[in-house]
Coordinates of C-alpha atoms and ligand atoms in Angstrom, one line a residue:
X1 CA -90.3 -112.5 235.2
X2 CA -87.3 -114.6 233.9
X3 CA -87.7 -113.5 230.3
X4 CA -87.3 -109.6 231.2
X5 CA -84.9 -110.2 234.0
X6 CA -81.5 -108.5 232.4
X7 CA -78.3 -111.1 233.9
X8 CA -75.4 -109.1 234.5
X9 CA -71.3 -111.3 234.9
X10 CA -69.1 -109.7 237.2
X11 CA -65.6 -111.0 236.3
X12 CA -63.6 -110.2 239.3
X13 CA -61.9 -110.5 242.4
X14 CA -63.2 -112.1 245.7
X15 CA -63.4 -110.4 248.7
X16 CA -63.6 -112.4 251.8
X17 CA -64.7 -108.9 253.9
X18 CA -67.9 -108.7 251.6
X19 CA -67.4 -105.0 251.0
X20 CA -65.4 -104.8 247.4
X21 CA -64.8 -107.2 244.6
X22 CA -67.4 -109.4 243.3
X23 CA -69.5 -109.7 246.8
X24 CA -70.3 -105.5 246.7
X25 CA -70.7 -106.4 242.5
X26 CA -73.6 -109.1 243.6
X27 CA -75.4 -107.0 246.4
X28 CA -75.5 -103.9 243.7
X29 CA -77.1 -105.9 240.7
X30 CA -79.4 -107.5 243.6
X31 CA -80.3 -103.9 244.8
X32 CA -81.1 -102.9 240.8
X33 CA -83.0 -106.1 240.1
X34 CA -80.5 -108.1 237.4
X35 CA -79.7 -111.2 237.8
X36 CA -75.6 -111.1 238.8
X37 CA -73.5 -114.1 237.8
X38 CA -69.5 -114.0 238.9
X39 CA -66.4 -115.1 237.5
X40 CA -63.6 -114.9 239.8
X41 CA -59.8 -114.2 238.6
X42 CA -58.4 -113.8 241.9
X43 CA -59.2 -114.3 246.2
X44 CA -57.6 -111.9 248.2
X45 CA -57.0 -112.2 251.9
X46 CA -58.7 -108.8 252.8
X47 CA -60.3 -107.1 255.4
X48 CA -61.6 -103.5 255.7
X49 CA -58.0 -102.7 257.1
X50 CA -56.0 -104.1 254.5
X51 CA -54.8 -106.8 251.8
X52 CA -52.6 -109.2 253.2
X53 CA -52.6 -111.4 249.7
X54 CA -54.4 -112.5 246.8
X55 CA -54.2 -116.1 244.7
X56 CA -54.8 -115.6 241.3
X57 CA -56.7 -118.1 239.4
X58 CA -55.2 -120.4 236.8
X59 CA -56.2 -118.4 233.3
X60 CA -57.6 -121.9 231.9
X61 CA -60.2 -121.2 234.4
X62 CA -61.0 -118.0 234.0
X63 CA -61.8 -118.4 230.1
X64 CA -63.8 -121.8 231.5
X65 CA -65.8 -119.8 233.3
X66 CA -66.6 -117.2 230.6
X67 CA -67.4 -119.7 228.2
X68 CA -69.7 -122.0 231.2
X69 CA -71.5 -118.6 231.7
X70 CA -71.7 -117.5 227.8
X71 CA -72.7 -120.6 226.0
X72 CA -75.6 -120.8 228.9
X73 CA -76.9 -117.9 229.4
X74 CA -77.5 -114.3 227.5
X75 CA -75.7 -112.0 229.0
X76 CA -76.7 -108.8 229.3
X77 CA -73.5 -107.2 230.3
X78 CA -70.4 -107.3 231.8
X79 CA -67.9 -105.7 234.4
X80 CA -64.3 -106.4 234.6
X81 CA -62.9 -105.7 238.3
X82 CA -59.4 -107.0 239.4
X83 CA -57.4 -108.8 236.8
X84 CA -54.5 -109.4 238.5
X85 CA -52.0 -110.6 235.5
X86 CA -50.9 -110.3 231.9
X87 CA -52.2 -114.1 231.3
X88 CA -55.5 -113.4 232.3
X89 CA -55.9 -110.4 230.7
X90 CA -55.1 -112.3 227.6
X91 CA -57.9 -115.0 228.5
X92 CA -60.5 -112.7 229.2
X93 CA -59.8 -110.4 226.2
X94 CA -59.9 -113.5 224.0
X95 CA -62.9 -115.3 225.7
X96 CA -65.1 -112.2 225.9
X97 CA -64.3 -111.2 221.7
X98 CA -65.1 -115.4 221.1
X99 CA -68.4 -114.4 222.6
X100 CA -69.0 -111.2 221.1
X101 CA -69.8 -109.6 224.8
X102 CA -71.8 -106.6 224.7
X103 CA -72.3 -103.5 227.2
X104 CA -68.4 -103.9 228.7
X105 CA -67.8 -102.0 231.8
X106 CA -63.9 -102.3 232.5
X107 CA -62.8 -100.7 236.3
X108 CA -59.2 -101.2 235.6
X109 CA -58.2 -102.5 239.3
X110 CA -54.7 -101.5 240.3
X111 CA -54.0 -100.6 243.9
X112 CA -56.3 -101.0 247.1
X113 CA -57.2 -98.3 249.3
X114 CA -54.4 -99.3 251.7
X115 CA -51.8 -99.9 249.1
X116 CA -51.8 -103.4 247.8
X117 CA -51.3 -104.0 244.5
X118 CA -54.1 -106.0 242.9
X119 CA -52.4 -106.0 239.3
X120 CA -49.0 -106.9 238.8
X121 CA -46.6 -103.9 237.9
X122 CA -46.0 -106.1 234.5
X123 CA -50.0 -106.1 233.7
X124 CA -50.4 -102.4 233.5
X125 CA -49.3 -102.3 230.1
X126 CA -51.0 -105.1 229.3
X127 CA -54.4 -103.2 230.6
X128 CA -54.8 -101.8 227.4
X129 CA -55.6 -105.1 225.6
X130 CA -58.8 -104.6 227.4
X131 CA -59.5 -100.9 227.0
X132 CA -60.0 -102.1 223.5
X133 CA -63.0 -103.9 224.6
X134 CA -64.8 -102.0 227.1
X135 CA -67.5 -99.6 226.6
X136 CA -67.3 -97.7 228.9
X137 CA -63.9 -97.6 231.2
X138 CA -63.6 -95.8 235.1
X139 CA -60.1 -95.5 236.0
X140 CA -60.1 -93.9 239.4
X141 CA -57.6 -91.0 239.7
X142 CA -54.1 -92.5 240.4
X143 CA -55.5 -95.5 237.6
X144 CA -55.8 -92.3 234.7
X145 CA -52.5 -91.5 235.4
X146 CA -50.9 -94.4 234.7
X147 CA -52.9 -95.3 232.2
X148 CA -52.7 -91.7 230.3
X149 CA -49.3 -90.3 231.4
X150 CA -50.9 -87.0 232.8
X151 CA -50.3 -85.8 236.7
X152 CA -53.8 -84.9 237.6
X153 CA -54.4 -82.2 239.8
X154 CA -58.2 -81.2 239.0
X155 CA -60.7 -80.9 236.2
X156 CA -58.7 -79.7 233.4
X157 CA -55.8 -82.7 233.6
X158 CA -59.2 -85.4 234.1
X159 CA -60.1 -84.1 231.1
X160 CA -56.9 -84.1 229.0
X161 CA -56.0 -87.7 230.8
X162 CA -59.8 -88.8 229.2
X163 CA -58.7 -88.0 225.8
X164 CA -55.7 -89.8 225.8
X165 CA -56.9 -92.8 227.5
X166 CA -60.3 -92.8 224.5
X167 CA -57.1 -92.5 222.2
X168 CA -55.5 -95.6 223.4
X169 CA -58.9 -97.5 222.1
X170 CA -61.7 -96.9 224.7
X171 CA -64.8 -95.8 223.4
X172 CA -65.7 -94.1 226.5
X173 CA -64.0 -93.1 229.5
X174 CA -65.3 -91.8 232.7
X175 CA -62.7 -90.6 235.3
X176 CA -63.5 -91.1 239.1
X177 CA -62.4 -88.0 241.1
X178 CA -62.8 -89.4 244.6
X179 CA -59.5 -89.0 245.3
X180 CA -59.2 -85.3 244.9
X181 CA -59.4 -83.1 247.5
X182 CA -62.7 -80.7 247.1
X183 CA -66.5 -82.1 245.9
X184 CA -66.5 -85.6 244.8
X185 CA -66.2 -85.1 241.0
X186 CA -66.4 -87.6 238.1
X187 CA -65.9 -86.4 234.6
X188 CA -67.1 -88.9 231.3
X189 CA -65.5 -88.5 228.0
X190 CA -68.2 -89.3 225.1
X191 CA -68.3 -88.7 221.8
X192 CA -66.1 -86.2 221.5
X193 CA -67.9 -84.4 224.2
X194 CA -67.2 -84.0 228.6
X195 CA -70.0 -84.7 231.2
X196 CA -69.5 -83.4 234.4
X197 CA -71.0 -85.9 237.1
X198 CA -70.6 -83.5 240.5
X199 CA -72.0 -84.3 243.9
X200 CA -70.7 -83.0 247.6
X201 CA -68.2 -85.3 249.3
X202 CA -70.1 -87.4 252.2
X203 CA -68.1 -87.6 255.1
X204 CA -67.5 -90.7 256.8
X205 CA -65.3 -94.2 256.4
X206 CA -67.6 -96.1 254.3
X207 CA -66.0 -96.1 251.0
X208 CA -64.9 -99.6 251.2
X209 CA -65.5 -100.7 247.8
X210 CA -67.1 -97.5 245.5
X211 CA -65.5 -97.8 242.6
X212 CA -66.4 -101.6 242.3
X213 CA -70.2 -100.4 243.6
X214 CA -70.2 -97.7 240.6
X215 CA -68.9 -100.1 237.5
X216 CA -71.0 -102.8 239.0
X217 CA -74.0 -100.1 238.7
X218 CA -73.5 -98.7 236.0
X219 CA -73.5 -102.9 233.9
X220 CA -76.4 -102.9 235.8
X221 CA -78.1 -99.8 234.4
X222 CA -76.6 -100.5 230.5
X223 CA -78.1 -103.9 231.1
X224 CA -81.3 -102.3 231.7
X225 CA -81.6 -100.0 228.4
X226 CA -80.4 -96.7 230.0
X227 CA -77.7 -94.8 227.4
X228 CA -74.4 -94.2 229.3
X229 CA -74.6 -90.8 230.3
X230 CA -77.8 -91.9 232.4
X231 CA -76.6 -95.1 233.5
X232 CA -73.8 -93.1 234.6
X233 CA -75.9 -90.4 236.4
X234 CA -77.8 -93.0 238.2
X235 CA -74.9 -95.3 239.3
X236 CA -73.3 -92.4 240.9
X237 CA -76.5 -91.3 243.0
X238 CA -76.1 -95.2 244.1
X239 CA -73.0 -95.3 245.4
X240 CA -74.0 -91.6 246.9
X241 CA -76.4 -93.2 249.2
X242 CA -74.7 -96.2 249.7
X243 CA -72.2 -94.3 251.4
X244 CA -74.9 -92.8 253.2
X245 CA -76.1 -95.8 254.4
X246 CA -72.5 -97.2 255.7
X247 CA -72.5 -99.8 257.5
X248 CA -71.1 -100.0 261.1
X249 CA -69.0 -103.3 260.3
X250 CA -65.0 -104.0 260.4
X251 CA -62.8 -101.7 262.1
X252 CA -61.5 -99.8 259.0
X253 CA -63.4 -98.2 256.1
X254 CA -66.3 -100.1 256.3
X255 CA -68.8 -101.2 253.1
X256 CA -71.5 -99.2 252.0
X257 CA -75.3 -99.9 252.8
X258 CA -76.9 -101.8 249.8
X259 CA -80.4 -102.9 250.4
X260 CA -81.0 -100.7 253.6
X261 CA -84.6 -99.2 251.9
X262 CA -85.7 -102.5 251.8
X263 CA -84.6 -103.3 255.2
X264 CA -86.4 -100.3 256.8
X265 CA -89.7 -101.6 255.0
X266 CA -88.9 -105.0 256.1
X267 CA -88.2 -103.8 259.6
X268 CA -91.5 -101.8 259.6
X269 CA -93.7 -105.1 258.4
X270 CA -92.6 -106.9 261.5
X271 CA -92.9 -103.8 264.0
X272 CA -96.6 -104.0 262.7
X273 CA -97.1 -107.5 263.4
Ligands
ATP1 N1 -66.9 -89.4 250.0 C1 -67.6 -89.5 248.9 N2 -68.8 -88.9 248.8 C2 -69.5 -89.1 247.6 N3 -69.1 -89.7 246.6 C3 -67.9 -90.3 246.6 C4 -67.0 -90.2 247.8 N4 -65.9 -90.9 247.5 C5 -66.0 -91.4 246.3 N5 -67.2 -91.0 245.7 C6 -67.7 -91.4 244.4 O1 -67.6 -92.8 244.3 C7 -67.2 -93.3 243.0 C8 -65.9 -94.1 243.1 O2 -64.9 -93.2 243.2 P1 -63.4 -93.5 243.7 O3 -62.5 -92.4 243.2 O4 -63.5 -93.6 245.2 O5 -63.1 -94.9 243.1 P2 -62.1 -96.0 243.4 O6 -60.8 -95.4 244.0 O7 -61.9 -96.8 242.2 O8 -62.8 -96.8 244.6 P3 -62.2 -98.2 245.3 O9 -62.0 -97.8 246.7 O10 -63.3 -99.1 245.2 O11 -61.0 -98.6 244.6 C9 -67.1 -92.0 242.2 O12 -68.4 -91.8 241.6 C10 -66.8 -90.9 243.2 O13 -67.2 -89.6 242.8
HMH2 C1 -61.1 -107.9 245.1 C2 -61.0 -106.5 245.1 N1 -61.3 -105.8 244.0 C3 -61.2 -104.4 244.0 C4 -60.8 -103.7 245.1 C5 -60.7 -102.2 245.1 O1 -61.5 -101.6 245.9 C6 -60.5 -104.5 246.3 N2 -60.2 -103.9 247.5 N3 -60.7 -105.8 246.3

């Protein structure tokens, strides 16, 4: 079992609600079966209501952790959540090129869901030392605008916003349209070429967390052997019934279901008992 079993390092940040961060980054590569291994940059004080703070990490420690997890273990791949500042983006860029990290998913964190900014207005700049790096990158909407310059408005401006941000050195760049009004549509810039990921909105409040969920999948999946497009495909229908499968917890927008098929079956052994 341990020999196939893909390992899969979230380097992120913590969040002490459960629903984003490295905790939803752990439950997803438990629900797809890789072993999940965490490096935390930052802990935020969060709820599903807000971000009242976050301490970032000392950047010594983040590259110590790296290296602890690196020179022990194969790892499979990696996603890169919130990274908070300039000086560990430095140490992470460094660390991860010393190791010669493979399969690099980089969700470039900037601003919760109820406004707090988890990277420092300095660091955004500095994010592109680390588009270099990633493999695949999955700015949400607002992100692909800083990051490319464009005002998006639909699928034409995702697209254009794409192309500049593969310019700026990623190799691939999928752009999360959950923020847009209308279906909830993701397009992927590869190769040259666009792939539309669409699927209808699903009403409710539990999208505490999705875009961590879908980076945090889509390692998984790339860990696993799939090519992007299908890792991709199948991180999306993921977070899709995740949503789904909300959970009734917090007062706010509440986390998504993880394990909840294996729950039910669970549920249905002891019933039979
Ligand atoms: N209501 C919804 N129904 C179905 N899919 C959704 C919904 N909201 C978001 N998604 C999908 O979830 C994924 C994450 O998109 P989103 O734009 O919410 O990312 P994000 O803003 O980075 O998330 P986060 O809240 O974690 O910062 C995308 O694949 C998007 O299409
Ligand atoms: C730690 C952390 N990372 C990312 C997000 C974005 O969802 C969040 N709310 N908290």
């Amino acid at each position: 079992m341990s020999k196939t079993l893909k390992k899969v390092l979230t380097i992120a940040g913590s969040d002490c609600s459960g629903g984003a961060g490295i905790q939803a980054d752990l439950k997803t590569m438990c629900a797809h079966r890789v072993y999940g291994m965490s490096v935390i940059t930052s802990v935020t004080v969060q709820n599903t209501q807000k971000v009242y703070a976050a301490q970032d990490i000392d950047p010594e420690i983040v590259t110590g952790q790296i290296r602890a997890v690196y020179e022990d273990i194969q790892v499979d791949a990696v996603k890169i959540g919130m990274v908070s500042n300039v000086q560990i983006i430095q140490a992470i860029k460094e660390e991860l090129l010393r190791q010669k990290a493979k399969n690099i998913v980089l969700d470039p964190v900037m601003i919760s869901k109820s406004g707090f900014s988890l990277l420092k207005e300095e660091a955004i700049a500095a994010m592109s030392e680390l588009l270099q790096i990633a493999d695949i990158v999955t700015p949400n909407i607002p992100e692909a605008e800083l990051l490319s310059g464009i005002k998006i408005k639909g699928p034409k401006e995702m697209e254009r916003s794409a192309r500049v941000i593969s310019e700026r050195g990623a190799a691939a760049v999928l752009i999360k349209g959950g923020h847009l009004p209308g279906s909830a549509l993701d397009i992927f810039c590869y190769k040259g070429q666009f792939y539309p990921f669409e699927s209808p909105k699903i009403p409710g409040k539990n999208t505490h967390g999705t875009g961590c969920t879908l980076s945090a999948a889509i390692a998984s999946n790339l860990a696993k052997g799939l090519m992007p497009v299908e890792a991709i495909k199948q991180a999306k229908a993921y977070v899709g019934q995740g949503i789904k499968d909300g959970l009734a917890i917090g007062h706010g927008v509440g986390p998504l279901g993880h394990l909840n098929e294996i729950y039910r079956q669970l549920e249905r052994i002891e019933e039979s008992r």
